[in-house]
Amino acid sequence: MKTRKNTGIRLLGLALALLLVLCGLGACSGGEEEKPEETLYPITLSGTEIRVGETTVQALLDKGFKVTWSDENYEQIEVDPSTTLEENSYYTGGSIWISDSLFAHISFATEEAAPLGQAVIARLEFQLYGEEDESVLEEISFDGVPVTQWTRDMAGEKYPDWTGDEVMWLHYGLDYKYDLNFDISTGKMTKFIVERTYDVDWSGGNQ
């Protein structure tokens, strides 16, 4: 009986030690689990890197880009970076112009009331079909690769954990959404979207 009692005490001690180790690793903290980090794939326009959710409108203006948004008549008006935006709002209808005919649709987000210039790019969408000038398209890169070089096969190899079919390759994470589209006959990229999700007032709408 004495031997069994000692063995039981040793086993209880080992169990307590293991529990302390697990708690030290956060397994029994009872608190919120840390949100896993997501990869932010940058976009490059004419040598300027854009990081959705981080790059501001003013940073684009400082690089000489023409940035517009649609008014109530859907006319493109160059943005005034001093215009005050409401806090926790999301504004659509913006554009970044690469050439006279090619532009990216963009949305702006604010967490605090701030001048438009301080708003971050929350969403960027490029529709590439229709632009025949290769030199213009070569100025646009996704994750370091010019859009002229992207193919559906390359997307599958580069991001094997994404999902899709023969014309699209998608990833919808906790913070970021990626949508790459390709021509079914050539496999070449025709559109891509990068978006960061925000818990904001969506009634900001078009301005």
XYZ file of N, CA and C in Angstrom:
621
model
N 0.832 -1.208 0.000
C 0.000 0.000 0.000
C 0.863 1.252 0.000
N 1.964 1.218 0.729
C 2.843 2.385 0.784
C 3.419 2.703 -0.587
N 3.789 1.649 -1.315
C 4.365 1.852 -2.649
C 3.340 2.466 -3.591
N 2.132 1.961 -3.546
C 1.090 2.509 -4.406
C 0.805 3.977 -4.069
N 0.814 4.284 -2.791
C 0.543 5.671 -2.377
C 1.618 6.606 -2.898
N 2.864 6.220 -2.785
C 3.966 7.046 -3.286
C 3.891 7.225 -4.793
N 3.518 6.128 -5.478
C 3.384 6.215 -6.938
C 2.288 7.194 -7.315
N 1.165 7.141 -6.580
C 0.065 8.067 -6.854
C 0.469 9.506 -6.646
N 1.252 9.759 -5.598
C 1.712 11.127 -5.331
C 2.622 11.625 -6.440
N 3.522 10.727 -6.925
C 4.429 11.120 -8.005
C 3.649 11.431 -9.281
N 2.643 10.611 -9.592
C 1.829 10.850 -10.785
C 1.060 12.161 -10.683
N 0.537 12.444 -9.462
C -0.185 13.702 -9.265
C 0.749 14.884 -9.442
N 1.974 14.736 -8.956
C 2.958 15.809 -9.109
C 3.303 16.052 -10.563
N 3.446 14.960 -11.324
C 3.738 15.110 -12.746
C 2.581 15.783 -13.482
N 1.361 15.415 -13.115
C 0.194 16.015 -13.761
C 0.116 17.510 -13.473
N 0.396 17.903 -12.232
C 0.385 19.323 -11.883
C 1.473 20.091 -12.614
N 2.644 19.461 -12.737
C 3.747 20.114 -13.450
C 3.387 20.329 -14.919
N 2.763 19.309 -15.531
C 2.349 19.427 -16.926
C 1.300 20.514 -17.093
N 0.381 20.614 -16.136
C -0.650 21.644 -16.194
C -0.037 23.031 -16.118
N 0.968 23.202 -15.263
C 1.640 24.498 -15.142
C 2.348 24.871 -16.440
N 2.966 23.883 -17.082
C 3.650 24.141 -18.352
C 2.646 24.581 -19.413
N 1.509 23.868 -19.483
C 0.488 24.217 -20.475
C -0.084 25.602 -20.217
N -0.299 25.927 -18.943
C -0.812 27.261 -18.618
C 0.204 28.330 -18.972
N 1.471 27.993 -18.776
C 2.516 28.940 -19.149
C 2.526 29.212 -20.637
N 2.096 28.221 -21.433
C 2.023 28.379 -22.883
C 0.710 29.000 -23.328
N -0.163 29.285 -22.371
C -1.409 29.956 -22.717
C -2.553 29.023 -23.004
N -2.370 27.713 -22.788
C -3.420 26.761 -23.128
C -4.591 26.821 -22.170
N -4.398 27.328 -20.926
C -5.493 27.390 -19.963
C -5.676 28.792 -19.438
N -5.293 29.796 -20.223
C -5.390 31.180 -19.767
C -6.827 31.644 -19.683
N -7.715 31.068 -20.513
C -9.093 31.497 -20.500
C -9.314 32.809 -21.220
N -8.232 33.445 -21.666
C -8.361 34.714 -22.366
C -8.558 34.509 -23.841
N -8.602 35.622 -24.569
C -8.786 35.546 -26.013
C -7.533 35.014 -26.680
N -7.730 34.159 -27.656
C -6.598 33.660 -28.414
C -6.082 34.753 -29.337
N -4.769 34.766 -29.521
C -4.183 35.751 -30.418
C -4.611 35.462 -31.842
N -5.010 36.526 -32.555
C -5.433 36.360 -33.938
C -4.206 36.106 -34.800
N -4.239 35.047 -35.606
C -3.072 34.748 -36.438
C -2.792 35.871 -37.428
N -1.521 36.117 -37.660
C -1.139 37.160 -38.611
C -1.428 36.714 -40.028
N -1.883 37.664 -40.840
C -2.146 37.386 -42.245
C -1.109 38.098 -43.097
N -0.812 37.508 -44.217
C 0.156 38.103 -45.133
C -0.512 39.198 -45.950
N 0.130 40.357 -45.992
C -0.343 41.449 -46.836
C 0.528 41.486 -48.085
N -0.073 41.185 -49.228
C 0.651 41.209 -50.488
C 0.545 42.607 -51.099
N 1.656 43.274 -51.331
C 1.625 44.654 -51.817
C 1.359 44.750 -53.315
N 0.944 45.926 -53.711
C 0.746 46.278 -55.113
C 1.736 47.385 -55.441
N 2.309 47.341 -56.618
C 3.246 48.384 -57.036
C 2.731 49.050 -58.297
N 2.647 50.378 -58.260
C 2.223 51.174 -59.408
C 3.338 52.133 -59.778
N 3.914 51.938 -60.931
C 4.995 52.812 -61.413
C 6.083 52.998 -60.360
N 6.449 51.914 -59.707
C 7.515 51.951 -58.720
C 7.081 52.342 -57.325
N 5.828 52.689 -57.126
C 5.313 53.077 -55.811
C 4.543 51.915 -55.203
N 4.949 51.498 -54.020
C 4.286 50.383 -53.349
C 3.031 50.867 -52.635
N 1.948 50.130 -52.822
C 0.692 50.402 -52.128
C 0.372 49.203 -51.248
N 0.182 49.466 -49.965
C -0.184 48.425 -49.012
C -1.602 48.727 -48.532
N -2.539 47.943 -49.020
C -3.948 48.160 -48.686
C -4.117 48.067 -47.169
N -4.821 49.044 -46.616
C -4.998 49.118 -45.171
C -3.922 49.928 -44.471
N -2.882 50.344 -45.217
C -1.789 51.114 -44.626
C -1.474 52.388 -45.408
N -1.424 52.307 -46.725
C -1.069 53.455 -47.558
C -2.197 54.483 -47.549
N -1.836 55.751 -47.383
C -2.838 56.811 -47.329
C -3.021 57.469 -48.697
N -4.123 58.184 -48.816
C -4.391 58.944 -50.039
C -3.291 59.979 -50.256
N -2.865 60.629 -49.183
C -1.839 61.662 -49.308
C -0.534 61.094 -49.833
N -0.204 59.874 -49.436
C 1.028 59.248 -49.924
C 0.984 59.086 -51.438
N -0.187 58.787 -51.981
C -0.330 58.658 -53.432
C -0.237 60.017 -54.111
N -0.877 61.012 -53.517
C -0.813 62.366 -54.077
C 0.621 62.882 -54.071
N 1.358 62.576 -53.019
C 2.757 63.022 -52.930
C 3.621 62.401 -54.011
N 3.216 61.228 -54.508
C 3.952 60.554 -55.582
C 3.491 61.018 -56.963
N 2.557 61.955 -56.985
C 2.117 62.514 -58.255
C 0.957 61.795 -58.915
N 0.330 60.848 -58.223
C -0.810 60.147 -58.807
C -2.047 61.045 -58.812
N -2.838 60.893 -59.854
C -4.128 61.565 -59.922
C -5.144 60.680 -59.210
N -5.750 61.217 -58.152
C -6.737 60.470 -57.375
C -8.064 61.213 -57.462
N -9.116 60.508 -57.860
C -10.427 61.128 -58.018
C -11.477 60.320 -57.265
N -12.662 60.912 -57.128
C -13.814 60.148 -56.706
C -15.045 60.671 -57.421
N -16.098 59.871 -57.420
C -17.300 60.203 -58.176
C -18.209 61.098 -57.344
N -18.717 62.173 -57.981
C -19.692 63.014 -57.291
C -21.092 62.449 -57.499
N -22.106 63.193 -57.067
C -23.474 62.685 -57.163
C -23.937 62.477 -58.601
N -23.247 63.112 -59.553
C -23.572 62.945 -60.971
C -22.637 61.943 -61.656
N -21.832 61.230 -60.841
C -20.887 60.234 -61.321
C -19.786 60.855 -62.177
N -19.541 62.145 -61.959
C -18.415 62.814 -62.603
C -17.175 62.610 -61.746
N -16.011 62.407 -62.410
C -14.759 62.209 -61.686
C -14.184 63.560 -61.267
N -14.068 63.755 -59.953
C -13.552 65.002 -59.387
C -12.250 64.704 -58.666
N -11.215 65.492 -58.925
C -9.957 65.285 -58.203
C -10.171 65.542 -56.720
N -9.629 64.668 -55.893
C -9.878 64.750 -54.459
C -9.200 65.973 -53.850
N -9.838 66.508 -52.830
C -9.254 67.567 -52.007
C -8.803 66.909 -50.713
N -7.490 66.752 -50.497
C -7.015 66.006 -49.328
C -7.389 66.645 -47.994
N -7.841 67.914 -48.021
C -8.223 68.575 -46.772
C -9.682 68.321 -46.401
N -10.448 67.694 -47.288
C -11.852 67.394 -46.995
C -11.946 66.489 -45.773
N -12.797 66.864 -44.823
C -12.926 66.084 -43.593
C -13.857 64.894 -43.798
N -13.380 63.727 -43.409
C -14.182 62.520 -43.454
C -14.625 62.157 -42.042
N -15.804 61.559 -41.928
C -16.329 61.179 -40.628
C -15.570 59.979 -40.068
N -15.636 59.822 -38.763
C -14.958 58.694 -38.129
C -15.659 57.385 -38.440
N -14.872 56.320 -38.439
C -15.380 54.966 -38.668
C -16.301 54.885 -39.876
N -15.827 55.414 -41.002
C -16.626 55.406 -42.224
C -15.844 54.773 -43.370
N -16.596 54.388 -44.372
C -16.041 53.719 -45.547
C -16.588 54.430 -46.776
N -15.690 54.918 -47.630
C -16.088 55.706 -48.786
C -15.677 54.988 -50.064
N -16.630 54.800 -50.967
C -16.352 54.136 -52.223
C -16.349 55.161 -53.351
N -16.074 54.679 -54.562
C -16.137 55.555 -55.732
C -14.854 56.280 -56.062
N -13.747 55.886 -55.422
C -12.470 56.528 -55.712
C -11.720 55.834 -56.841
N -10.746 56.544 -57.410
C -9.937 55.982 -58.498
C -8.508 56.497 -58.418
N -7.556 55.639 -58.760
C -6.165 56.038 -58.961
C -5.882 55.857 -60.442
N -5.407 56.902 -61.088
C -5.190 56.851 -62.529
C -3.745 56.523 -62.847
N -3.562 55.533 -63.737
C -2.235 55.131 -64.191
C -1.940 55.752 -65.550
N -2.972 55.858 -66.367
C -2.859 56.498 -67.676
C -4.197 57.186 -67.937
N -4.350 57.746 -69.118
C -5.612 58.411 -69.447
C -6.779 57.432 -69.541
N -6.475 56.157 -69.726
C -7.542 55.170 -69.890
C -7.562 54.075 -68.829
N -6.473 53.926 -68.070
C -6.392 52.835 -67.097
C -6.346 53.392 -65.683
N -7.197 52.859 -64.823
C -7.248 53.305 -63.434
C -7.658 52.143 -62.542
N -7.406 52.315 -61.253
C -7.838 51.330 -60.265
C -8.987 51.916 -59.466
N -10.032 51.116 -59.241
C -11.094 51.518 -58.328
C -10.566 51.383 -56.899
N -10.804 52.386 -56.074
C -10.344 52.318 -54.694
C -11.456 52.760 -53.749
N -11.351 52.311 -52.501
C -12.214 52.768 -51.420
C -11.324 53.291 -50.309
N -11.847 54.241 -49.528
C -11.108 54.832 -48.421
C -11.789 54.453 -47.107
N -11.011 54.283 -46.054
C -11.575 54.005 -44.733
C -10.940 54.931 -43.699
N -11.754 55.333 -42.721
C -11.250 56.152 -41.612
C -11.699 55.528 -40.302
N -10.825 55.537 -39.318
C -11.201 55.097 -37.978
C -11.478 56.290 -37.082
N -10.894 57.424 -37.405
C -11.154 58.667 -36.702
C -11.517 59.730 -37.726
N -12.244 60.772 -37.292
C -12.511 61.895 -38.180
C -11.168 62.488 -38.600
N -10.955 62.629 -39.906
C -9.642 63.048 -40.389
C -9.767 63.625 -41.787
N -8.767 64.404 -42.205
C -8.753 64.860 -43.597
C -8.655 63.663 -44.537
N -9.230 63.803 -45.709
C -9.218 62.720 -46.680
C -7.804 62.234 -46.972
N -6.849 63.145 -46.957
C -5.473 62.756 -47.234
C -4.934 61.725 -46.272
N -5.491 61.672 -45.050
C -5.021 60.721 -44.052
C -5.793 59.406 -44.083
N -6.844 59.339 -44.900
C -7.601 58.088 -45.024
C -6.736 57.037 -45.706
N -6.918 55.774 -45.330
C -6.132 54.695 -45.930
C -6.905 54.060 -47.080
N -6.162 53.481 -47.995
C -6.764 52.733 -49.096
C -7.255 51.406 -48.519
N -8.574 51.211 -48.500
C -9.158 50.021 -47.897
C -9.408 48.920 -48.915
N -9.547 49.308 -50.177
C -9.821 48.333 -51.224
C -9.272 48.857 -52.533
N -8.684 47.972 -53.338
C -8.157 48.359 -54.638
C -8.517 47.283 -55.639
N -9.085 47.699 -56.764
C -9.473 46.768 -57.818
C -8.974 47.267 -59.169
N -8.234 46.428 -59.860
C -7.751 46.731 -61.208
C -8.436 45.825 -62.209
N -9.093 46.418 -63.190
C -9.621 45.670 -64.327
C -8.684 45.921 -65.503
N -7.979 44.866 -65.901
C -6.871 45.005 -66.841
C -7.262 44.758 -68.290
N -8.385 44.088 -68.506
C -8.768 43.807 -69.889
C -9.173 45.124 -70.570
N -8.834 45.233 -71.825
C -9.115 46.449 -72.574
C -7.889 47.320 -72.756
N -6.904 47.171 -71.867
C -5.655 47.931 -72.006
C -4.694 47.116 -72.865
N -4.367 47.637 -74.036
C -3.523 46.910 -74.979
C -2.064 47.338 -74.938
N -1.773 48.411 -74.228
C -0.406 48.907 -74.153
C 0.351 48.137 -73.074
N 1.220 47.242 -73.497
C 1.973 46.414 -72.555
C 2.856 47.259 -71.635
N 3.366 48.373 -72.146
C 4.246 49.209 -71.333
C 3.506 49.811 -70.143
N 2.210 50.069 -70.315
C 1.390 50.578 -69.208
C 1.143 49.473 -68.192
N 0.789 48.277 -68.676
C 0.515 47.158 -67.777
C 1.752 46.726 -67.007
N 2.915 46.877 -67.611
C 4.151 46.486 -66.930
C 4.453 47.363 -65.725
N 3.771 48.503 -65.607
C 3.947 49.397 -64.470
C 3.169 48.927 -63.245
N 2.359 47.877 -63.418
C 1.500 47.386 -62.341
C 1.977 46.004 -61.911
N 2.218 45.839 -60.620
C 2.664 44.551 -60.090
C 1.805 44.144 -58.909
N 1.604 42.838 -58.777
C 0.968 42.258 -57.597
C 1.954 41.314 -56.944
N 2.253 41.556 -55.683
C 3.209 40.737 -54.931
C 4.538 40.613 -55.659
N 4.980 41.733 -56.229
C 6.298 41.783 -56.840
C 6.379 41.257 -58.260
N 5.268 40.784 -58.819
C 5.272 40.230 -60.179
C 4.414 41.122 -61.078
N 4.956 41.635 -62.188
C 4.148 42.446 -63.111
C 2.923 41.671 -63.586
N 1.810 42.386 -63.753
C 0.566 41.700 -64.147
C 0.698 41.040 -65.512
N 1.605 41.511 -66.334
C 1.807 40.902 -67.651
C 2.397 39.501 -67.546
N 2.990 39.171 -66.399
C 3.613 37.862 -66.225
C 2.735 36.863 -65.463
N 1.679 37.376 -64.831
C 0.830 36.491 -64.035
C -0.009 35.574 -64.918
N -0.123 34.315 -64.499
C -1.020 33.356 -65.144
C -1.758 32.597 -64.048
N -2.821 31.922 -64.448
C -3.582 31.131 -63.471
C -2.712 30.030 -62.880
N -1.871 29.397 -63.693
C -0.993 28.338 -63.199
C -0.010 28.885 -62.176
N 0.532 30.078 -62.420
C 1.471 30.672 -61.485
C 0.804 30.962 -60.144
N -0.436 31.447 -60.196
C -1.163 31.748 -58.962
C -1.352 30.495 -58.119
N -1.690 29.388 -58.778
C -1.876 28.140 -58.053
C -0.597 27.634 -57.418
N 0.518 27.831 -58.101
C 1.805 27.392 -57.564
C 2.271 28.305 -56.430
N 2.031 29.595 -56.582
C 2.517 30.565 -55.589
C 1.690 30.559 -54.309
N 0.374 30.306 -54.456
C -0.513 30.304 -53.290
C -1.314 28.996 -53.279
N -0.689 27.884 -52.953
C -1.356 26.580 -53.039
C -2.495 26.399 -52.049
N -2.568 27.224 -51.002
C -3.630 27.073 -50.018
C -4.859 27.922 -50.335
N -4.846 28.659 -51.460
C -6.016 29.410 -51.882
C -6.991 28.469 -52.588
N -8.166 28.999 -52.948
C -9.164 28.185 -53.633
C -9.649 28.914 -54.887
N -10.315 28.163 -55.787
C -10.839 28.784 -56.994
C -11.069 27.764 -58.081
N -11.018 28.244 -59.326
C -11.188 27.367 -60.473
C -10.238 27.813 -61.574
N -10.538 27.486 -62.829
C -9.598 27.777 -63.906
C -9.511 29.261 -64.258
N -10.438 30.079 -63.780
C -10.408 31.508 -64.118
C -10.259 32.418 -62.902
N -10.260 31.877 -61.695
C -10.084 32.724 -60.514
C -9.368 31.967 -59.411
N -8.659 32.722 -58.588
C -7.930 32.141 -57.460
C -8.135 33.087 -56.287
N -8.737 32.579 -55.192
C -9.253 33.435 -54.137
C -8.702 33.070 -52.771
N -8.628 34.104 -51.919
C -8.315 33.874 -50.506
C -9.067 34.915 -49.690
N -9.974 34.453 -48.814
C -10.728 35.333 -47.928
C -10.301 35.038 -46.499
N -9.378 35.864 -45.981
C -8.877 35.680 -44.632
C -9.670 36.487 -43.618
N -9.107 36.612 -42.420
C -9.781 37.360 -41.367
C -9.770 38.857 -41.648
N -8.663 39.363 -42.145
C -8.530 40.798 -42.411
C -8.460 41.125 -43.891
N -7.849 40.247 -44.669
C -7.604 40.549 -46.083
C -8.336 39.588 -47.016
N -8.776 40.131 -48.130
C -9.394 39.343 -49.181
C -8.622 39.569 -50.480
N -8.341 38.481 -51.180
C -7.640 38.552 -52.461
C -8.480 37.831 -53.518
N -8.588 38.443 -54.673
C -9.374 37.885 -55.771
C -8.590 38.121 -57.059
N -8.005 37.060 -57.604
C -7.246 37.136 -58.842
C -8.050 36.473 -59.947
N -8.221 37.173 -61.071
C -9.011 36.655 -62.189
C -8.159 36.522 -63.439
N -8.469 35.483 -64.255
C -7.652 35.173 -65.420
C -8.527 34.835 -66.623
N -7.975 35.058 -67.803
C -8.663 34.722 -69.047
C -8.629 33.212 -69.242
N -9.775 32.629 -69.548
C -9.852 31.170 -69.635
C -9.059 30.609 -70.806
N -8.886 31.388 -71.879
C -8.187 30.874 -73.059
C -6.677 31.086 -72.985
N -6.242 32.206 -72.430
C -4.805 32.513 -72.365
C -4.198 32.266 -70.993
N -5.035 32.260 -69.960
C -4.525 32.111 -68.602
C -3.983 33.391 -68.016
N -3.968 34.478 -68.787
C -3.388 35.740 -68.313
C -4.332 36.458 -67.353
N -3.746 37.280 -66.483
C -4.526 38.014 -65.496
C -5.367 39.099 -66.168
N -6.638 39.159 -65.769
C -7.543 40.184 -66.302
C -8.031 41.149 -65.230
N -7.947 40.744 -63.962
C -8.419 41.597 -62.871
C -7.853 41.090 -61.563
N -7.613 42.003 -60.623
C -7.293 41.569 -59.273
C -7.849 42.573 -58.271
N -8.210 42.052 -57.108
C -8.777 42.860 -56.029
C -8.036 42.532 -54.736
N -7.662 43.567 -54.008
C -7.107 43.410 -52.663
C -7.962 44.273 -51.740
N -8.437 43.677 -50.665
C -9.334 44.402 -49.769
C -9.030 44.062 -48.320
N -9.060 45.092 -47.484
C -8.985 44.866 -46.039
C -10.347 45.174 -45.441
N -10.831 44.290 -44.569
C -12.146 44.479 -43.973
C -12.046 45.398 -42.760
N -13.078 46.213 -42.578
C -13.137 47.168 -41.475
C -14.500 47.099 -40.808
N -14.495 47.288 -39.490
C -15.739 47.393 -38.736
C -16.112 48.871 -38.678
N -16.742 49.337 -39.760
C -17.027 50.768 -39.897
C -18.458 50.973 -40.374
N -18.851 52.237 -40.418
C -20.175 52.619 -40.888
C -20.168 52.621 -42.407
N -20.869 51.675 -43.000
C -20.868 51.531 -44.453
C -21.739 52.572 -45.141
N -22.411 53.425 -44.368
C -23.282 54.425 -44.982
C -22.509 55.603 -45.526
N -21.159 55.581 -45.362
C -20.353 56.654 -45.930
C -20.629 56.808 -47.411
N -20.687 55.653 -48.113
C -21.107 55.623 -49.506
C -20.298 56.498 -50.418
N -20.820 56.775 -51.587
C -20.156 57.639 -52.544
C -20.201 59.081 -52.078
N -19.127 59.756 -52.228
C -19.053 61.162 -51.845
C -18.802 62.005 -53.065
